[in-house]
Amino acid sequence: MSTPLSDWEVVIGLEVHVQLHTRAKVFASSPWGFGKEPNEQVDPVVLGLPGTLPVVNREAVEKSILFGLVVGASVPEHCSWDRKNYFYPDNPKNYQLTQKDFPVVVGGQVEIELPGASRNVMGEHKFIRIHHAHLEEDVGKLSHAGSGSLVDYNRAGVPLLEIVTEPDLRSSAEAEAFLRSLVAMLTQAGVADCDMEKGQLRCDCNVSVRRRGVEKLGTRTETKNLNSISSVRDTVIYETARQIRELEAGRSITQETRGWNAELARGYVLRDKEDAHDYRYFPDPDIPTLKISRETVTRLSKLVPENLYDRQRRYVEKLGLPYTAAALLVNDRALAEWFELAVAAHPTNPSGIANLVANDLLRDLAASSGSAGAFDESASTPVSLASCPIKPAQLAGLVKLTDDGVISKQQAKEVFAEMFKSGQDAAAIVDAKGLRQNSDTGELEKIVQEVIADPAVAKSIAEYRAGNEKAINALKGPIMKRTQGKANPVLIDQLLRKFLG
Amino acid sequence: MADALHTLSAAELGRRLAAGTLTSRALCEALIARYQAVNDKVGAFTHLDQADVLAQADASDARRKAGQGRGPLEGIPVAIKDNIAVKGQPLTCSSKMLASLVSPYDSHVAERLRAAGAILYGRLNMDEFAMGSSTENSAIRKTFNPWDLARIPGGSSGGSAAALAAGLVPLSLGSDTGGSIRQPASHCGVVGLKPTYGLISRFGLVAFASSLDQIGPMARSIEDCELLLNALASADARDMTCFSPSDRALTPAGDAKKLRIGIPKGFLGKGVAPEVAAAVNAAVEFYRAQGCAISEVELPSADLAVPTYYVVATAEASSNLGRYDGVRYGHRSASAGTPVEMMTASRSEGFGPEVKRRILLGTFVLSAGYADAYYVRALRARAKIRAEYLAALAGVDVLLTPTVTTPAFKVGEKASDPLQLYLEDIFTIPANLAGLPAISVPCGKSGHLPVGFHLVGAPLSEAKLLAAGRLFEAAHGFAHQQAAL
C-alpha cells in the first residue's frame, strides 16, 4: 500500500451472524440442515401462513446463553424479541424477529492471538469486547432465474446469533484473528458449526479511520454479508485504503452500507444513509418476555469448555509443549482432549505424545479421511477422531516404549504405522516383529570392542580422535549389522565414546 | 313445527342427540335447509360445504352409535368466523387478498372442536381482517341484521352474530380485538363472550392485533355460551401468550345474587341512546333487587381507551398484515415487475380501504420520529387503563355498562365516517387493552332492535360473568331469541 498507514489508525467493529447448532428452527418445529431440496424444510409457521405464531426454541436460547458464558458475558434475567419490519420476498412475514432492546447476551470478551514473528513464535494476545449478542431468525434465499424470481425458505427461521463487537479491532490481522478465535470458541462449545462454505457464519464489517492520536472516531461504513474470513480481511484492507485515500484527497467519508465483490476484490455502495430503512421496531406481541432462570445458567455453565488460550498456556507452561504443537492441539477441542487422555496414561513425556499426535496421527487421519493437508492451525475443520484406530492409552504406550529405550524413535514410527493399520497395542507389535532393542550392555560392549578392533575402521577411528565427531558414525553401521539392527543406538553411542575416549 | 330444530339451543339439541331422538345428520340437514332459505337474505355465511358437513354428521352419528361420543358438543354444528383456520376450508378473512386461500392446517380451536365431536360448520362473514364494526368492510358480501335487514349486524364478527339470530346455527365462534364479538352480539340479541387474554389459544386465528385478539364463543343463551367456552379453553404450547395448564384455573362463580357490581361513573352519559340507557338501567335495578351490591366506580383514564386502541391495534396490524404480499399465497397482482413491485401492487389491489387506512396509521405511529409520541405513549396509556381497571375490580366483581351506545344503525349510515364508527367500541375496548374477560348479554329492545349490557371482570372471572348473565337471563325473555325471517 502506498499510503503511509502509520499516520492513520483503522477502527473496526464486527457483527457476526452465526447459525446455531440446533435441531429445529428458532421459532418453529421444522428441522433445518444443509443440502435439502428448495422449500423442503418449511412448515406453516416458517412460511408465515395466516394465523401461525412463533414459539421460542429453548435449545436456541440455551446455545446463545452458552455462548455468553463462553465469552464471560453477563446473562440477563430476561430477554425479549422485537419485530424488524421491512418488505422483501425472502422474509416470509415481512418482519424479522430479532432482539433490539433486551438481547440474550450482554458484554463479554474474546481473547485473540495475533500471528507471531514466525510460525514457531507466539504472537501478541488481546481482548476484544463483545457489546452484545442477540438471537434472531435467518431469512430465505431469493434467486433470479430467467424472467422470474425464485425463493427458497429452507433457511428462513434458522436460528441466528448476531454477535456484535465493540470497535476494538485495529487491523485486518486482528479482525482475522478475532474470527478464528470466535469460530474456535463457538465450535468447541458446540454452539455452532461455523461452516462458512454452508453460509453458517456471515459478517458485517464496520470500518472507519482516524489520524493517530485523534480520539474521535471517523465516519464509518458498513460492508454487509461477508461470508468468509478472507473476505473480512480483504474488506478491511480495501476499505482502510479507500477511506485514507479519500480523506487525504480532502474528501469526506459518507456513512453508507456497502457490499463486497470477492471475485473482483472490490467494495461497492449498496445504499447511503439517506436510503436507510426505517424498520419500525416494536416489541413482538406474540412472544412474552422470556425469563432466564439462574438454574439454567448454572446448568449451562458446566458445559463451558476450557478457554482456548488458557489451555494453550497450560500446555506450554505446565506440560512443556512447544508453542507450535500447543497451538495446533488447542484449536481442536476433541483432539486436545484426546491428547490429554494420552498424557494421563503416560504423564512424563507430554511433548513426545504431542509430537506423535501433531505429526503422525493427524497426517494419517487426514490421509484416511481423504482430506490431507487440512490440519494446519488456520484450518477450522476439526479432524474426526471418531474413526481413529488408535486409542489415547495405546499411543501413550508407544511413547513409553520409546522413552524406556525398548524401541528406537525410528522404530516407533514403524510401530505407529502398524498401530494405525491394525489398532493393536504397541507392545504386541514390537513383540510380534521382534523389534525390541538390544540394550544388554555386556553383550554390546563385546560387539563394540570387536568392531573397534577391525582394521577396516581404523581410519575412521583416527579421524574421530583427530576431532571429527561425525567419523564415529562409520562405526555404528557394522555394529547394527552384527545385531540385526536391534542395538540400542543411544547405548552404542555411549559405549563407542567410552572405548574411543 | 313448534320446535323447529333451528330454534333450539345447543344444550337441548345435545340432550336430544344423547337420547337418540335426533341424529346429527337430521340436525345438519335441517340447518342446511334453513341456510338455503335465509342465508341469502342475511348473508351470514360466506361458505358452507354441505357434503363435508353431512359427512362429519354421519361420522358423529357413527361414533355415538359405537358408544364413542365425545361429550356435550358431539354432533352439534359450530359455525366459524372466516379468520380462524380450519384445515381444508377457506380462510379468507373476508378479504380479496385471501379470497382463494384454503387453510392447510387446523387452528387450536378447530382441533378442540373436532376433539369434542362438534361439526365444523361453514365460514362466517366478517369485516375484512376483523377491521370494522358493521361487517360492511367485507370484500365478499354484505351481512344484514336479522332483526332489521336494512341494518348492520355489527362487526367485525357480524356473520357470527347474525347466523345465531337468524337460526342458521346454534353456536358460533367470533374473534374480538376491540369489541368484535360483543358489539355484534349486542346488535343481534345474542350472547358473546371475550375471554381473558390467554385463556384460548390464538394459534390459527389470523392476527389483527396480537396483544388484543381473542377467540370467543357466541350463542343464543348463557348455557350454550359456557358449553362452547369449556370446549375451547385449554393450554396450547403453540401460542406463547396462552395460559399454561397451571395458570388457567377460573375463579369460581360464587353466588350471583351476592355479586358486587360497579357502574363506571359517567359511562351512561356519553352519547348513550335513551332506550339503551333505559334497558341497561333496568338491568342494574334488577341486580339490585336480587341483592347485588351496586356502586359507582371511577375510571379516570377511560377516555384514553379509544385513541390508545387505535394506536396499539393499528401498529400491530401494520406489521401483522405485512405477510400478505402475493409471494407465497393470496392475491398476486398480474402486473409484472420486480418482486418488490409485485408485492406492492398485490397489496394495493388486495386490501380494502379500511385495512389500508389502518396499515397506514399503524405504519405512521411506529415510524422513526413518531413512535415515541404515539406508540410508546399509547403503551403507557394502556398500562394506566389496565391498572385502573384492575384497581376497580379489586373492589367489585364486575363492571356493568351498555355494550354499545346505540342500537344497530342502517347499512351505509356510518360508512363514510370512520371516526364515528370507531366510537362503536368505546365500552368494549378497555377489556381488550386490559386483557380482561367481558360479555355482552341481551337485555332489552329499542323498538325492534336488540340491546345488550356489558360486564367486565377480573382476569379469569369468566364463571362470574356467566353466572351474572344467567341470573339475568333466567328472569327475562331474551334467551333463545331469534328474528322472524
PDB file of C-alpha atoms in Angstrom, chain B residues 199-330:
ATOM      1  CA  LEU B 199     -57.463 -18.295  28.019  1.00  0.00           C
ATOM      2  CA  ILE B 200     -57.990 -19.549  24.457  1.00  0.00           C
ATOM      3  CA  SER B 201     -55.100 -20.247  22.116  1.00  0.00           C
ATOM      4  CA  ARG B 202     -54.733 -17.850  19.217  1.00  0.00           C
ATOM      5  CA  PHE B 203     -52.931 -20.489  17.156  1.00  0.00           C
ATOM      6  CA  GLY B 204     -54.797 -20.412  13.851  1.00  0.00           C
ATOM      7  CA  LEU B 205     -56.507 -17.087  14.453  1.00  0.00           C
ATOM      8  CA  VAL B 206     -55.402 -14.707  11.722  1.00  0.00           C
ATOM      9  CA  ALA B 207     -53.771 -11.890  13.635  1.00  0.00           C
ATOM     10  CA  PHE B 208     -55.170  -8.382  13.554  1.00  0.00           C
ATOM     11  CA  ALA B 209     -53.624  -7.000  16.755  1.00  0.00           C
ATOM     12  CA  SER B 210     -51.893  -9.827  18.527  1.00  0.00           C
ATOM     13  CA  SER B 211     -51.860  -8.333  22.025  1.00  0.00           C
ATOM     14  CA  LEU B 212     -55.624  -7.686  21.877  1.00  0.00           C
ATOM     15  CA  ASP B 213     -57.082 -10.540  19.800  1.00  0.00           C
ATOM     16  CA  GLN B 214     -59.044 -13.318  21.467  1.00  0.00           C
ATOM     17  CA  ILE B 215     -61.311 -16.003  20.057  1.00  0.00           C
ATOM     18  CA  GLY B 216     -64.586 -16.282  21.914  1.00  0.00           C
ATOM     19  CA  PRO B 217     -67.871 -18.214  21.978  1.00  0.00           C
ATOM     20  CA  MET B 218     -71.168 -16.808  20.760  1.00  0.00           C
ATOM     21  CA  ALA B 219     -74.567 -18.352  21.375  1.00  0.00           C
ATOM     22  CA  ARG B 220     -78.230 -17.620  21.994  1.00  0.00           C
ATOM     23  CA  SER B 221     -78.038 -18.428  25.679  1.00  0.00           C
ATOM     24  CA  ILE B 222     -75.585 -18.247  28.543  1.00  0.00           C
ATOM     25  CA  GLU B 223     -75.706 -22.011  28.923  1.00  0.00           C
ATOM     26  CA  ASP B 224     -74.699 -22.572  25.311  1.00  0.00           C
ATOM     27  CA  CYS B 225     -72.009 -19.930  25.520  1.00  0.00           C
ATOM     28  CA  GLU B 226     -70.494 -21.669  28.524  1.00  0.00           C
ATOM     29  CA  LEU B 227     -70.715 -25.051  26.798  1.00  0.00           C
ATOM     30  CA  LEU B 228     -68.690 -23.716  23.901  1.00  0.00           C
ATOM     31  CA  LEU B 229     -66.225 -21.853  26.120  1.00  0.00           C
ATOM     32  CA  ASN B 230     -65.460 -25.044  28.019  1.00  0.00           C
ATOM     33  CA  ALA B 231     -64.676 -26.839  24.774  1.00  0.00           C
ATOM     34  CA  LEU B 232     -62.324 -24.128  23.564  1.00  0.00           C
ATOM     35  CA  ALA B 233     -60.326 -23.178  26.617  1.00  0.00           C
ATOM     36  CA  SER B 234     -57.228 -25.318  27.003  1.00  0.00           C
ATOM     37  CA  ALA B 235     -53.499 -24.853  27.124  1.00  0.00           C
ATOM     38  CA  ASP B 236     -51.590 -24.799  23.844  1.00  0.00           C
ATOM     39  CA  ALA B 237     -47.814 -24.729  23.566  1.00  0.00           C
ATOM     40  CA  ARG B 238     -48.106 -23.238  20.079  1.00  0.00           C
ATOM     41  CA  ASP B 239     -49.278 -19.898  21.485  1.00  0.00           C
ATOM     42  CA  MET B 240     -46.778 -18.471  23.959  1.00  0.00           C
ATOM     43  CA  THR B 241     -49.373 -15.964  25.181  1.00  0.00           C
ATOM     44  CA  CYS B 242     -51.810 -18.733  26.089  1.00  0.00           C
ATOM     45  CA  PHE B 243     -52.000 -19.645  29.767  1.00  0.00           C
ATOM     46  CA  SER B 244     -50.150 -22.785  30.781  1.00  0.00           C
ATOM     47  CA  PRO B 245     -52.106 -25.592  32.458  1.00  0.00           C
ATOM     48  CA  SER B 246     -51.111 -24.358  35.915  1.00  0.00           C
ATOM     49  CA  ASP B 247     -52.174 -20.742  35.311  1.00  0.00           C
ATOM     50  CA  ARG B 248     -55.617 -21.102  33.818  1.00  0.00           C
ATOM     51  CA  ALA B 249     -57.967 -22.037  36.648  1.00  0.00           C
ATOM     52  CA  LEU B 250     -61.119 -19.900  36.501  1.00  0.00           C
ATOM     53  CA  THR B 251     -62.260 -18.083  39.608  1.00  0.00           C
ATOM     54  CA  PRO B 252     -65.362 -19.861  40.968  1.00  0.00           C
ATOM     55  CA  ALA B 253     -68.626 -18.119  40.141  1.00  0.00           C
ATOM     56  CA  GLY B 254     -69.929 -17.873  43.700  1.00  0.00           C
ATOM     57  CA  ASP B 255     -73.481 -16.745  44.381  1.00  0.00           C
ATOM     58  CA  ALA B 256     -74.594 -14.416  41.599  1.00  0.00           C
ATOM     59  CA  LYS B 257     -77.006 -12.681  43.945  1.00  0.00           C
ATOM     60  CA  LYS B 258     -74.106 -11.522  46.063  1.00  0.00           C
ATOM     61  CA  LEU B 259     -72.112 -10.030  43.214  1.00  0.00           C
ATOM     62  CA  ARG B 260     -70.696  -6.589  43.741  1.00  0.00           C
ATOM     63  CA  ILE B 261     -71.440  -4.619  40.595  1.00  0.00           C
ATOM     64  CA  GLY B 262     -69.587  -1.433  39.722  1.00  0.00           C
ATOM     65  CA  ILE B 263     -71.104   1.189  37.464  1.00  0.00           C
ATOM     66  CA  PRO B 264     -68.341   3.314  35.888  1.00  0.00           C
ATOM     67  CA  LYS B 265     -69.048   6.957  36.569  1.00  0.00           C
ATOM     68  CA  GLY B 266     -70.257   8.908  33.561  1.00  0.00           C
ATOM     69  CA  PHE B 267     -70.474   5.947  31.200  1.00  0.00           C
ATOM     70  CA  LEU B 268     -74.229   6.235  30.767  1.00  0.00           C
ATOM     71  CA  GLY B 269     -73.948   9.868  29.819  1.00  0.00           C
ATOM     72  CA  LYS B 270     -71.721   9.790  26.772  1.00  0.00           C
ATOM     73  CA  GLY B 271     -73.905   9.655  23.732  1.00  0.00           C
ATOM     74  CA  VAL B 272     -75.850   6.670  25.006  1.00  0.00           C
ATOM     75  CA  ALA B 273     -79.262   6.450  23.337  1.00  0.00           C
ATOM     76  CA  PRO B 274     -82.143   6.839  25.828  1.00  0.00           C
ATOM     77  CA  GLU B 275     -83.605   3.395  25.062  1.00  0.00           C
ATOM     78  CA  VAL B 276     -80.199   1.816  25.592  1.00  0.00           C
ATOM     79  CA  ALA B 277     -79.720   3.689  28.853  1.00  0.00           C
ATOM     80  CA  ALA B 278     -83.204   2.645  29.970  1.00  0.00           C
ATOM     81  CA  ALA B 279     -82.594  -1.045  29.237  1.00  0.00           C
ATOM     82  CA  VAL B 280     -79.231  -1.024  30.964  1.00  0.00           C
ATOM     83  CA  ASN B 281     -80.584   0.883  33.982  1.00  0.00           C
ATOM     84  CA  ALA B 282     -83.372  -1.664  34.232  1.00  0.00           C
ATOM     85  CA  ALA B 283     -80.752  -4.398  34.333  1.00  0.00           C
ATOM     86  CA  VAL B 284     -78.931  -2.559  37.108  1.00  0.00           C
ATOM     87  CA  GLU B 285     -82.168  -2.297  39.072  1.00  0.00           C
ATOM     88  CA  PHE B 286     -82.795  -5.985  38.513  1.00  0.00           C
ATOM     89  CA  TYR B 287     -79.443  -6.878  40.034  1.00  0.00           C
ATOM     90  CA  ARG B 288     -80.028  -4.507  42.934  1.00  0.00           C
ATOM     91  CA  ALA B 289     -83.371  -6.149  43.574  1.00  0.00           C
ATOM     92  CA  GLN B 290     -81.672  -9.547  43.551  1.00  0.00           C
ATOM     93  CA  GLY B 291     -79.408  -8.425  46.364  1.00  0.00           C
ATOM     94  CA  CYS B 292     -76.307  -7.414  44.449  1.00  0.00           C
ATOM     95  CA  ALA B 293     -74.322  -4.501  45.813  1.00  0.00           C
ATOM     96  CA  ILE B 294     -74.305  -1.700  43.256  1.00  0.00           C
ATOM     97  CA  SER B 295     -71.692   1.015  43.494  1.00  0.00           C
ATOM     98  CA  GLU B 296     -70.213   3.685  41.311  1.00  0.00           C
ATOM     99  CA  VAL B 297     -66.567   3.335  40.339  1.00  0.00           C
ATOM    100  CA  GLU B 298     -64.088   5.813  38.892  1.00  0.00           C
ATOM    101  CA  LEU B 299     -62.149   5.027  35.723  1.00  0.00           C
ATOM    102  CA  PRO B 300     -60.470   8.376  35.073  1.00  0.00           C
ATOM    103  CA  SER B 301     -58.462   7.266  32.043  1.00  0.00           C
ATOM    104  CA  ALA B 302     -61.421   5.686  30.256  1.00  0.00           C
ATOM    105  CA  ASP B 303     -61.447   8.491  27.694  1.00  0.00           C
ATOM    106  CA  LEU B 304     -57.986   7.443  26.567  1.00  0.00           C
ATOM    107  CA  ALA B 305     -59.162   3.975  25.590  1.00  0.00           C
ATOM    108  CA  VAL B 306     -60.289   4.632  22.018  1.00  0.00           C
ATOM    109  CA  PRO B 307     -57.229   6.661  20.911  1.00  0.00           C
ATOM    110  CA  THR B 308     -54.923   4.247  22.717  1.00  0.00           C
ATOM    111  CA  TYR B 309     -56.583   1.337  20.995  1.00  0.00           C
ATOM    112  CA  TYR B 310     -56.297   2.860  17.543  1.00  0.00           C
ATOM    113  CA  VAL B 311     -52.578   3.375  18.031  1.00  0.00           C
ATOM    114  CA  VAL B 312     -51.748  -0.028  19.548  1.00  0.00           C
ATOM    115  CA  ALA B 313     -54.057  -2.046  17.302  1.00  0.00           C
ATOM    116  CA  THR B 314     -53.048  -0.359  14.072  1.00  0.00           C
ATOM    117  CA  ALA B 315     -49.334  -0.543  14.935  1.00  0.00           C
ATOM    118  CA  GLU B 316     -49.561  -4.289  15.431  1.00  0.00           C
ATOM    119  CA  ALA B 317     -51.826  -4.684  12.415  1.00  0.00           C
ATOM    120  CA  SER B 318     -49.425  -2.827  10.120  1.00  0.00           C
ATOM    121  CA  SER B 319     -46.819  -5.460  10.968  1.00  0.00           C
ATOM    122  CA  ASN B 320     -49.158  -8.475  11.161  1.00  0.00           C
ATOM    123  CA  LEU B 321     -50.556  -7.769   7.700  1.00  0.00           C
ATOM    124  CA  GLY B 322     -47.095  -7.351   6.202  1.00  0.00           C
ATOM    125  CA  ARG B 323     -47.024 -11.025   5.270  1.00  0.00           C
ATOM    126  CA  TYR B 324     -49.764 -10.612   2.674  1.00  0.00           C
ATOM    127  CA  ASP B 325     -47.596  -9.796  -0.295  1.00  0.00           C
ATOM    128  CA  GLY B 326     -48.583 -12.260  -3.010  1.00  0.00           C
ATOM    129  CA  VAL B 327     -45.275 -14.124  -2.803  1.00  0.00           C
ATOM    130  CA  ARG B 328     -46.277 -17.330  -1.024  1.00  0.00           C
ATOM    131  CA  TYR B 329     -50.090 -17.307  -1.124  1.00  0.00           C
ATOM    132  CA  GLY B 330     -53.005 -14.980  -1.563  1.00  0.00           C
TER     133      GLY B 330
END
